[in-house]
Amino acid sequence: MKKLFFFIAIFFAISNLTAQIYDPVSFTTSVKEIGENKYTLSIIAKIDKGWHVYSQNVPQGGPAPTSFTFQYSKNYKKIGAVVEPKGHEVDDPVFNMRIKYFADKAIFTQNIERKTSDAFTIDAVIFFMVCNDNSCLPPGEKEVKFTFKKSDTPVDNEETASTATEEKNTDLPAKDESITKQDTRNNTTNSVSIAGKDTPEISNNSTKTSTEKTAPEESLWTLFFFSFLGGLAALFTPCVFPMIPMTVSFFTKQSKTKAAGIRNAMIYGVFIIVIYVILGSLVTAIFGADALNALATNVVFNIVFFLLLLVFALSFLGAFEIVLPSSWLTKIDQKSEMGGAFGIFFMALALAVVSFSCTGPIVGTLLVQAASQAGIAPIVGMLGFSLAIALPFTLFAAFPGWMNSLPKSGGWLNSVKVVLGFLELALAFKFLSNADLVLQLHLLEREVFLAIWIAIFSVLAFYLFGKIQLSHDSPSTHISVGRLSLGIIVLSFVVYMIPGLWGAPLQYISGFPPAKQYSESPNGFGNAVTQSTEKSNLPEGAESGPNGIPTFHNYDEGLAYAKKVNKPIMIDFTGYACVNCRKMEERVWPDPKVLNVLNNDVVLISLYVDDKRPLPKEEQVVSKITGKVLKYTGQKWSELQILKYKTNAQPYYVLMDHNEKDLNKPSAYNPDINAYYEWLQEGVRNFKK
């Protein structure tokens, strides 16, 4: 039973990882002479798989069309308009209209006539919008350059175009014949509608923080690691563990030489990986290459995931078995007898089908979590899971003597399933809590959530101590040292959670239960400070936020109060279902020096991007990203963050002055208390200059 110790670690490591917008389009340029003093300027767009940019001609109400602005110069004259490639015409599912778009690669050309033999350059700005089947990134600009030498020889510039936000070309004319009225309207992205009006754009003069740059890569490695642990957990289930000696014996006995047996076992392992990676690829295709935060904050998906994990938990606890149709296994078994690599592939597929009742819930849980992350997370998750499954078959085929050290099959395998069932059940309530938080129903507040977890893990502890037996458990007169040790760990965890009912922070599981302010008694039971007394000490329009910090949820009210008390503003882009946001609020913000700054030196404005409260009619405006009406409060704050900071990661912190200009580089998730404190201090110092 010592193999069970890491199961708790698997469970607590599953959390929402930050996602952020990246740049899926790059541009290069080239120049080709086509006649006397005549040239073709080519702009080559390389577009990441799954994404596309739009034509120069888009119907009214659609996405921002692609447009090109060439700097006016007496050194050349344009001949005609920009010519675009054939592209694809489809009924776009995002905008519900027929639109022409370009995928993978698109070459746009502009013919010119050269008017001088002197050296010169032509600067141009590309305005475009990029989308996939599920979402769109904000419209953006990129600058490109065409260089002509004095010798009349054009020079290709194959460097990727720099973003317009990094270096604006102020010499560009305000109007050019290649820009239509619609282009100009869509190009106006330097203001964002807040509370139904336009306000100046928060300066985007800062680069991404190091936390943001590394977060996606670190998230994938974290997902891979815990998916690998999930695969190890699946090995110790009744459906998989007995298959190891059977399969290894088959390869060693049926192969003519030891080398052939090892080779066949390796092929078998590779096919196991291929099968599960294909499954991950299908999930990626279904949810899109960049799912962003949609699944993590979507009420319907969270409820569906809750029900799905509930079914998985009941299956592991023995209520029923999730099995695939027996006819599938019969057909696969017949194919596996064909021999060679083809037969080995179907042997691997047979393992996946036979073990589905045990591995299905684990795979399903991993895919549920991975599907809520961006990009290739499901593929990475399945790669880690399948690698853990495949390794033993290859290693034991190479070293068959190792099998003597394996524990014998028995009732302990079923105990593994039951432990996993309890973990699945506890995790299911996290998804239900997400839905409750986003809707702000207050049905599953912190105390209720903790009470459910305390009950679940208490029953698990009694099960491990042998005080509770399920119908499919083997009779046992004693428990092993490993099972007793795990029971003590689980019981200790239960005792640790109990003070949370009275307001204890519970930092080790921060991010899983709802925040302290989302509870029946935010100040803790027995605290003399009443809710009415606390409200009377708050600024008008503010609420008591995390750790009792006065917090505004209305942008304009917070800005007005900051001007009144002459303090800098801290914008906190957050989410009700954001795990990393809760970790910052429960692990970093309570530090005395950090808490002092947040309480006394800044005005905190927390903007929840997943707030599903309807916007008043007068504040419902058309999104500059999707062209659709913003109906919910969270959509307004999400649009503000994307358009001004080109990121949708939460948490995301911005320190700004009363003119809404950044005081330093924004900060993302940063659990380093000292680094976060220095960031706060830097912004406050810059405000006082």
Coordinates of C-alpha atoms in Angstrom, one line a residue, residues 105-494:
K105 CA 0.2 31.3 -45.4
A106 CA -1.0 34.3 -47.4
I107 CA 0.9 36.6 -49.7
F108 CA -0.4 40.1 -50.3
T109 CA 1.2 42.2 -53.1
Q110 CA 1.3 45.9 -54.0
N111 CA 2.8 47.1 -57.3
I112 CA 4.7 50.4 -57.3
E113 CA 6.7 52.6 -59.6
R114 CA 10.0 53.9 -58.4
K115 CA 10.6 57.7 -58.9
T116 CA 14.2 58.1 -57.8
S117 CA 17.5 56.4 -57.9
D118 CA 18.4 57.4 -54.4
A119 CA 18.2 54.9 -51.5
F120 CA 15.0 55.0 -49.6
T121 CA 12.6 52.8 -47.5
I122 CA 8.9 52.3 -47.7
D123 CA 7.2 51.9 -44.3
A124 CA 3.8 50.2 -44.1
V125 CA 1.4 49.2 -41.3
I126 CA -0.7 46.1 -41.4
F127 CA -4.0 46.1 -39.5
F128 CA -5.5 42.7 -39.0
M129 CA -7.6 40.4 -36.7
V130 CA -6.8 36.8 -36.1
C131 CA -9.3 34.1 -35.0
N132 CA -9.7 30.4 -34.6
D133 CA -12.9 28.4 -34.5
N134 CA -13.6 29.3 -30.9
S135 CA -12.2 32.8 -30.2
C136 CA -10.6 35.9 -31.6
L137 CA -7.6 37.9 -30.5
P138 CA -7.9 41.7 -30.3
P139 CA -7.2 43.5 -33.6
G140 CA -3.6 44.6 -33.9
E141 CA -1.1 46.4 -36.0
K142 CA 2.4 45.4 -37.3
E143 CA 4.9 47.4 -39.1
V144 CA 6.9 46.2 -42.1
K145 CA 9.6 47.8 -44.2
F146 CA 10.8 47.6 -47.8
T147 CA 14.4 48.8 -48.5
F148 CA 15.8 50.1 -51.8
K149 CA 19.5 50.7 -52.3
K150 CA 20.9 53.5 -54.3
S151 CA 22.1 51.0 -56.9
D152 CA 18.4 50.4 -57.8
T153 CA 18.7 46.9 -56.3
P154 CA 15.9 46.0 -54.0
V155 CA 16.8 44.4 -50.7
D156 CA 14.6 41.8 -49.1
N157 CA 13.8 42.2 -45.5
E158 CA 13.2 38.8 -44.0
E159 CA 13.0 39.8 -40.4
T160 CA 9.8 39.4 -38.6
A161 CA 7.8 42.6 -38.4
S162 CA 7.9 44.4 -35.1
T163 CA 4.7 45.1 -33.3
A164 CA 3.2 48.5 -33.6
T165 CA 2.8 48.8 -29.9
E166 CA 6.5 48.7 -29.5
E167 CA 7.4 51.4 -32.0
K168 CA 4.8 53.6 -33.7
N169 CA 5.5 55.2 -37.0
T170 CA 4.3 58.8 -36.4
D171 CA 5.1 59.8 -40.0
L172 CA 2.3 57.7 -41.5
P173 CA -0.5 59.8 -43.0
A174 CA -3.8 60.1 -41.4
K175 CA -5.5 59.0 -44.5
D176 CA -4.5 56.7 -47.4
E177 CA -6.5 55.6 -50.4
S178 CA -6.0 52.0 -49.4
I179 CA -7.9 52.5 -46.1
T180 CA -11.7 52.4 -46.2
K181 CA -14.0 54.1 -43.7
Q182 CA -14.6 50.7 -42.2
D183 CA -10.8 50.2 -41.8
T184 CA -10.5 53.4 -39.9
R185 CA -13.4 52.5 -37.6
N186 CA -11.9 49.1 -36.7
N187 CA -8.4 50.6 -36.2
T188 CA -9.6 52.8 -33.4
T189 CA -8.4 50.6 -30.5
N190 CA -6.8 53.2 -28.3
S191 CA -9.8 53.5 -26.0
V192 CA -11.9 51.0 -24.2
S193 CA -15.5 51.3 -23.2
I194 CA -15.9 51.2 -19.4
A195 CA -19.2 51.7 -17.8
G196 CA -20.7 52.8 -21.1
K197 CA -18.2 55.5 -22.0
D198 CA -14.8 55.8 -23.5
T199 CA -11.8 56.3 -21.2
P200 CA -8.2 56.9 -22.0
E201 CA -6.2 53.7 -22.6
I202 CA -4.0 52.5 -19.8
S203 CA -0.5 52.7 -21.1
N204 CA 0.9 49.5 -22.5
N205 CA 4.5 50.6 -22.4
S206 CA 5.6 47.6 -20.5
T207 CA 6.7 44.2 -21.6
K208 CA 5.3 40.9 -20.3
T209 CA 6.7 39.9 -16.9
S210 CA 9.0 36.9 -16.6
T211 CA 6.2 35.1 -14.8
E212 CA 3.9 35.4 -17.9
K213 CA 6.6 34.3 -20.3
T214 CA 7.3 31.1 -18.4
A215 CA 3.9 30.3 -17.2
P216 CA 2.6 28.3 -20.2
E217 CA 5.7 26.2 -20.4
E218 CA 5.8 25.6 -16.7
S219 CA 2.1 24.7 -16.7
L220 CA 2.6 22.1 -19.4
W221 CA 5.5 20.5 -17.5
T222 CA 3.4 20.5 -14.3
L223 CA 0.5 18.9 -16.2
F224 CA 2.9 16.3 -17.8
F225 CA 4.3 15.4 -14.3
F226 CA 1.0 14.9 -12.6
S227 CA -0.4 13.1 -15.6
F228 CA 2.5 10.8 -15.3
L229 CA 1.6 10.2 -11.7
G230 CA -1.9 9.6 -12.8
G231 CA -0.6 6.9 -15.1
L232 CA 1.3 5.3 -12.3
A233 CA -1.9 5.3 -10.2
A234 CA -3.7 3.6 -13.0
L235 CA -1.1 0.9 -13.1
F236 CA -2.1 -0.2 -9.6
T237 CA -5.7 -0.9 -10.4
P238 CA -7.3 -4.3 -10.9
C239 CA -7.7 -3.8 -14.6
V240 CA -4.1 -3.0 -15.4
F241 CA -1.7 -4.5 -12.8
P242 CA -2.4 -8.2 -13.6
M243 CA -1.8 -7.4 -17.3
I244 CA 1.9 -6.6 -16.7
P245 CA 3.2 -10.2 -16.1
M246 CA 0.7 -11.7 -18.6
T247 CA 1.8 -9.4 -21.4
V248 CA 5.5 -9.5 -20.6
S249 CA 5.4 -13.4 -20.5
F250 CA 3.6 -13.4 -23.9
F251 CA 6.4 -11.3 -25.5
T252 CA 9.3 -13.2 -23.9
K253 CA 7.8 -16.7 -24.7
Q254 CA 6.5 -16.0 -28.2
S255 CA 9.6 -14.2 -29.4
K256 CA 12.5 -16.3 -30.8
T257 CA 15.2 -14.3 -29.1
K258 CA 15.4 -12.1 -26.0
A259 CA 16.2 -9.1 -28.3
A260 CA 13.1 -9.7 -30.3
G261 CA 11.0 -9.9 -27.2
I262 CA 12.4 -6.6 -25.9
R263 CA 11.8 -5.0 -29.4
N264 CA 8.2 -6.2 -29.5
A265 CA 7.6 -5.0 -26.0
M266 CA 9.0 -1.6 -26.9
I267 CA 6.7 -1.4 -30.0
Y268 CA 3.8 -2.4 -27.7
G269 CA 4.7 0.5 -25.3
V270 CA 5.0 3.0 -28.2
F271 CA 1.6 2.0 -29.5
I272 CA 0.1 2.5 -26.0
I273 CA 1.5 6.1 -26.1
V274 CA 0.2 6.6 -29.7
I275 CA -3.3 5.5 -28.8
Y276 CA -3.6 7.9 -25.8
V277 CA -1.9 10.8 -27.6
I278 CA -4.5 10.4 -30.4
L279 CA -7.2 10.7 -27.7
G280 CA -5.6 13.9 -26.5
S281 CA -5.4 15.2 -30.0
L282 CA -9.1 14.6 -30.5
V283 CA -9.9 16.6 -27.4
T284 CA -7.6 19.4 -28.6
A285 CA -9.4 19.5 -32.0
I286 CA -12.8 19.6 -30.3
F287 CA -11.9 22.4 -27.8
G288 CA -9.7 24.3 -30.2
A289 CA -6.0 25.1 -30.1
D290 CA -6.4 27.9 -27.5
A291 CA -9.3 27.2 -25.2
L292 CA -8.2 30.2 -22.9
N293 CA -10.2 30.4 -19.7
A294 CA -13.6 29.7 -21.2
L295 CA -14.0 26.2 -19.7
A296 CA -12.6 27.1 -16.3
T297 CA -15.3 29.8 -15.8
N298 CA -18.2 28.5 -17.9
V299 CA -21.1 27.5 -15.7
V300 CA -22.5 24.8 -18.0
F301 CA -19.1 23.1 -18.4
N302 CA -18.4 23.2 -14.7
I303 CA -21.7 21.6 -13.9
V304 CA -21.2 19.0 -16.6
F305 CA -17.7 18.3 -15.2
F306 CA -19.1 17.9 -11.7
L307 CA -21.6 15.3 -12.9
L308 CA -19.0 13.6 -15.0
L309 CA -16.6 13.3 -12.0
L310 CA -19.4 12.2 -9.8
V311 CA -20.1 9.3 -12.2
F312 CA -16.4 8.4 -12.3
A313 CA -16.3 8.5 -8.4
L314 CA -19.3 6.2 -8.1
S315 CA -17.7 3.8 -10.6
F316 CA -14.5 3.6 -8.6
L317 CA -16.4 3.1 -5.4
G318 CA -18.1 0.1 -6.9
A319 CA -21.6 1.3 -7.7
F320 CA -21.2 0.2 -11.4
E321 CA -18.5 -0.3 -14.0
I322 CA -17.9 1.9 -17.0
V323 CA -17.2 -0.6 -19.8
L324 CA -17.0 -0.3 -23.6
P325 CA -19.2 -2.6 -25.8
S326 CA -17.9 -6.2 -25.7
S327 CA -18.2 -6.3 -29.5
W328 CA -15.3 -3.8 -29.7
L329 CA -13.0 -6.0 -27.7
T330 CA -14.0 -9.1 -29.8
K331 CA -13.0 -7.4 -33.0
I332 CA -9.8 -5.9 -31.6
D333 CA -8.9 -9.3 -30.2
Q334 CA -9.3 -10.9 -33.6
K335 CA -7.0 -8.2 -35.2
S336 CA -4.3 -8.7 -32.5
E337 CA -3.8 -12.3 -33.7
M338 CA -2.5 -11.2 -37.1
G339 CA 1.1 -10.9 -35.8
G340 CA 3.7 -8.3 -36.6
A341 CA 3.5 -4.6 -35.8
F342 CA -0.1 -4.6 -36.9
G343 CA -1.1 -7.3 -34.4
I344 CA 0.9 -5.6 -31.6
F345 CA -1.0 -2.3 -32.2
F346 CA -4.3 -4.1 -31.7
M347 CA -2.9 -5.8 -28.5
A348 CA -2.2 -2.3 -27.2
L349 CA -5.6 -1.2 -28.2
A350 CA -7.1 -4.2 -26.5
L351 CA -5.3 -3.2 -23.2
A352 CA -6.9 0.3 -23.5
V353 CA -10.3 -1.2 -24.0
V354 CA -10.0 -4.0 -21.3
S355 CA -8.7 -1.6 -18.7
F356 CA -11.2 1.2 -19.5
S357 CA -13.3 0.6 -16.4
C358 CA -10.3 1.5 -14.3
T359 CA -8.3 3.9 -16.5
G360 CA -11.4 5.7 -18.0
P361 CA -12.2 7.8 -14.9
I362 CA -8.5 8.8 -14.5
V363 CA -8.2 9.6 -18.2
G364 CA -11.5 11.5 -18.0
T365 CA -10.4 13.6 -15.0
L366 CA -7.1 14.5 -16.7
L367 CA -8.8 15.4 -19.9
V368 CA -11.4 17.5 -18.1
Q369 CA -8.6 19.5 -16.4
A370 CA -6.4 19.7 -19.5
A371 CA -9.3 20.8 -21.7
S372 CA -9.7 23.9 -19.6
Q373 CA -6.1 24.9 -20.4
A374 CA -4.8 26.5 -23.6
G375 CA -3.2 24.8 -26.6
I376 CA -1.9 21.3 -26.6
A377 CA -2.5 20.6 -22.9
P378 CA -4.7 17.5 -23.6
I379 CA -2.0 16.0 -25.8
V380 CA 0.7 16.7 -23.1
G381 CA -1.5 15.2 -20.4
M382 CA -2.1 12.0 -22.4
L383 CA 1.6 11.7 -23.2
G384 CA 2.5 11.8 -19.5
F385 CA -0.3 9.3 -18.6
S386 CA 0.5 6.8 -21.4
L387 CA 4.3 7.0 -20.8
A388 CA 3.7 5.8 -17.2
I389 CA 1.5 3.0 -18.5
A390 CA 3.9 1.9 -21.2
L391 CA 7.2 2.0 -19.3
P392 CA 6.6 -1.1 -17.1
F393 CA 5.8 -3.3 -20.0
T394 CA 9.1 -2.4 -21.8
L395 CA 11.3 -2.5 -18.6
F396 CA 9.9 -5.8 -17.4
A397 CA 10.4 -7.3 -20.9
A398 CA 14.0 -6.2 -20.8
F399 CA 14.6 -7.3 -17.2
P400 CA 12.0 -10.1 -16.5
G401 CA 13.7 -10.9 -13.2
W402 CA 12.3 -7.7 -11.8
M403 CA 8.8 -9.2 -11.9
N404 CA 9.6 -11.3 -8.9
S405 CA 9.7 -8.1 -6.9
L406 CA 6.1 -7.1 -7.9
P407 CA 3.5 -7.5 -5.1
K408 CA 0.9 -10.2 -5.8
S409 CA -2.5 -9.2 -7.1
G410 CA -5.2 -9.1 -4.4
G411 CA -7.7 -7.0 -2.5
W412 CA -5.3 -4.1 -2.2
L413 CA -5.8 -3.4 -5.9
N414 CA -9.5 -2.7 -5.3
S415 CA -8.5 -0.5 -2.3
V416 CA -6.6 1.6 -4.8
K417 CA -9.7 2.1 -6.9
V418 CA -11.7 3.1 -3.8
V419 CA -9.1 5.7 -2.7
L420 CA -9.2 7.2 -6.2
G421 CA -13.0 7.2 -6.0
F422 CA -12.9 9.4 -2.9
L423 CA -10.5 11.7 -4.5
E424 CA -12.6 12.0 -7.6
L425 CA -15.7 12.7 -5.4
A426 CA -13.9 15.6 -3.6
L427 CA -12.6 17.1 -6.8
A428 CA -16.1 17.0 -8.3
F429 CA -17.3 19.5 -5.7
K430 CA -14.5 21.9 -6.8
F431 CA -16.2 22.2 -10.2
L432 CA -19.6 22.6 -8.6
S433 CA -18.1 25.4 -6.4
N434 CA -16.7 27.1 -9.5
A435 CA -20.3 27.3 -11.0
D436 CA -21.6 28.6 -7.7
L437 CA -18.9 31.3 -7.5
V438 CA -19.3 32.5 -11.0
L439 CA -23.1 32.8 -10.6
Q440 CA -22.6 34.2 -7.0
L441 CA -25.5 32.0 -5.7
H442 CA -23.9 31.5 -2.3
L443 CA -25.2 27.9 -2.1
L444 CA -21.8 26.3 -1.7
E445 CA -20.0 28.8 0.5
R446 CA -16.7 28.1 2.2
E447 CA -18.1 26.5 5.3
V448 CA -20.4 24.2 3.3
F449 CA -17.6 23.2 0.9
L450 CA -15.2 22.4 3.8
A451 CA -17.9 20.5 5.6
I452 CA -18.4 18.3 2.5
W453 CA -14.6 17.7 2.2
I454 CA -14.3 16.9 5.9
A455 CA -17.0 14.3 5.5
I456 CA -15.5 12.8 2.4
F457 CA -12.0 12.5 3.8
S458 CA -13.3 11.3 7.2
V459 CA -15.1 8.4 5.5
L460 CA -11.9 7.7 3.5
A461 CA -9.9 7.6 6.8
F462 CA -12.4 5.1 8.3
Y463 CA -12.2 3.0 5.2
L464 CA -8.4 2.9 5.3
F465 CA -8.6 1.9 9.0
G466 CA -10.8 -0.9 8.1
K467 CA -13.9 0.4 9.9
I468 CA -15.9 0.6 6.7
Q469 CA -16.0 -2.0 4.0
L470 CA -17.6 -1.9 0.6
S471 CA -19.5 -4.7 -1.0
H472 CA -16.7 -5.7 -3.4
D473 CA -13.9 -5.5 -0.9
S474 CA -12.1 -8.7 0.1
P475 CA -12.5 -9.8 3.7
S476 CA -9.5 -8.7 5.8
T477 CA -8.6 -9.4 9.4
H478 CA -5.8 -6.8 9.6
I479 CA -4.5 -3.8 7.8
S480 CA -1.0 -3.2 6.4
V481 CA 1.5 -0.7 7.7
G482 CA 1.2 1.3 4.5
R483 CA -2.6 1.4 4.7
L484 CA -2.5 2.5 8.3
S485 CA 0.1 5.2 7.5
L486 CA -2.0 6.6 4.6
G487 CA -5.1 6.5 6.9
I488 CA -3.2 8.6 9.5
I489 CA -2.2 11.1 6.8
V490 CA -5.8 11.4 5.6
L491 CA -7.1 11.8 9.2
S492 CA -4.5 14.5 9.9
F493 CA -5.7 16.3 6.8
V494 CA -9.3 16.2 8.1

